[in-house]
Amino acid sequence: MATGCGKQAEAPGKSPNIKRVALVGNPNVGKSVLFNALTGSYVTVSNYPGTSVEVSRGHAVINDQSWEVIDTPGMYSIHTITEEERVAREILLHETPDVVLHVLDARNLERMLAMTLQLIEAGLPVILVVNIMDEAERMGLTFDLELLRQRLGIPVIGAATTRKRGLDEIRSAIVAYRHDPENPPHFAYSRLLEHDINEVAGLMVGEYILSRRALALLLLQQDEEITALVRRREGEGFAVIAEKVREIAFNRRGSFHLDLSLERKDIVKKLILGVFTSPEKRVVTWAERLSCMSVRPLTGIPLLLIVLYFGLYKFVGDFGAGTLVDILEQKLFVGIFNPWITGVVKMIIPWEVIQELFVGEYGIITLGIRYAVGIILPIVATFFIFFSFLEDTGYFPRLALLVDRIFKRFGLTGRAVIPMVLGFGCDTMATMVTRTLETTRERVIATVLLSLTIPCSAQLGVILALLSKFPGALAVWGTCLLLLFVVVGLLAARIMPGEAPMFYMELPPMRLPQISNVLTKTYTRMQWYFLEILPLFVLASILLWLGKITGFFGKLITAMTPVMASIGLPRETAVAFIFGFFRRDYGAAGLYELQTKGLMDARQLTVAAVTLTLFIPCVAQFLIMKKERGWKVAGGIGVFVSLLAFGSGYVLNQFLLMTRLLS
């Protein structure tokens, strides 16, 4: 048996009446679906202290017992490489979970069981959840999970969390599980490897949360963080441990990590012998056929165009920005609500200047709330429904694989497609997601491209609705953005120092999403988005009101008039650009207002749409850029993007005048 674990002290701030369960596992194995099923809507998402990695926490009540549930970042091994893996291990090390749910993909049982062994030999209270059983069974695989439970010595539960299968069994197992940290199940390695492990483990005297056997394995794998931890706990005695580790590394010629991996594979093969069987002729499902089609350029690119046309153009642009905005903004606000609230405010408040603050040209209610609820809300809602639907199908990782070769020319990998696509929902959120990219070089390039050429959902929806009324305008706008994306990406890849990162990504199964999951994700994202934008819209209205009554706003418009004239736009367009600094979607809504008043023709609308899309990031995105990249990089990106935006607007206007393309 492994040498005993040390005393497991309570994590700081943990209530004695609340137990803690941590979900661990590879990316894309269904941890988040299980997390949402256990916690419902009682969820908080925050950065793990000292890192840029987000961790979701929620609360669940199981059999009248309160549990804190933690959805850890994806990890492949306790021996960490990425920042996400380090955070996941930190949670296991320092937050003392009462239960660790290891979620794995039934279709990749053999590959993922190696981490189960690591968790068990670490002395952690592990319950194994073999997820995605429905997909595995459709492929013709059969499982004997009771046999696996006997061999592992821990509870094993089959589940298909997207279908709510196995959830009751998981809850029951969490409550009923009794863990003996002093006597975890033991998986024997070769005699020589066992000798090396016991030699190192036997030298430790400090108290640890992980078993000394697991710590010895990590020390022998040259894990720097665990080495630092053991050094602190052992004090002067660490010198003897370090010498023994060096001696073993020398004798093995540095091959310990490889030897350990090979022996774990042999153990896993013995564990799964008879646990699952596959048919002689493998069943190929329609989802697998669609998966293959989505990653091959010949079929993947047409499939992507179909998704963009029906998802972004028809659903978000036509239905969201057209039908829903017309109902909410024109009929509800302009036709009914604004006249009524204007009368109420004027009856209650006798001072005209204060009336203007609430119901005037830039009033908090008649402009700020009307833009936020009447124009932005329906567009963002339709985008997040579309995004959540695609996310649950498993399409995004395949899209990443499809575009990886192209993105490498821009200094990125296919992984960058996730923040790029998310940028069509909210560039602020997407800028935060760039932290998942591997290198600083890749994060900066992605941030520049997001700031420059990716319109947020509300801005995109309004622009699609405006330009679709004019033949050719939408094509010109899209061509300009694509051209600048390619040119700036190619230049950035050559100018930015650093090596191109490697690309790897787990492919989840493709499936039809459950409507309840899509609506839950949409609601959560909408709640976050709306709570962010509404105060900013109110603040923008107040600043615009102050600018109007002090005359500063008029002077600013006058100062911008020559710039607007140089790109062929009327003076009033300056208002939309000022709006755009507060929020990109606010600026797009300003264009919508100008178009409804008939102040711009097709050429001017196209130039304005291109320039505004490229224009300086909104305040929220700029502040996130400052937080993620620092003042110097954020300021440089802001200046570069603004100059390029108006330069591109000028060139485009001259081109359209000469060719009379949109006349």
CSV table of C-alpha atoms in Angstrom, one decimal, residues 50 84 100 106 123 264 286 341 421 446 449 489 491 511 585 593 634:
chain,number,residue,atom,x,y,z
A,50,GLY,CA,-3.1,34.9,-9.0
A,84,GLU,CA,-5.3,25.4,-16.6
A,100,VAL,CA,-13.5,14.3,-6.6
A,106,ALA,CA,-16.6,6.4,-22.6
A,123,GLY,CA,-5.1,9.4,-2.1
A,264,ARG,CA,0.6,3.0,-16.7
A,286,TRP,CA,-24.5,9.9,-38.9
A,341,ILE,CA,-42.9,58.0,-20.1
A,421,VAL,CA,-16.3,33.3,-33.1
A,446,ALA,CA,-5.7,37.6,-31.6
A,449,LEU,CA,-7.7,41.1,-34.9
A,489,GLY,CA,-2.9,39.0,-39.8
A,491,LEU,CA,1.8,41.4,-41.2
A,511,ARG,CA,-24.8,15.6,-31.3
A,585,ASP,CA,-23.3,48.3,-30.3
A,593,GLU,CA,-31.2,55.9,-36.0
A,634,ALA,CA,-3.8,48.4,-25.2
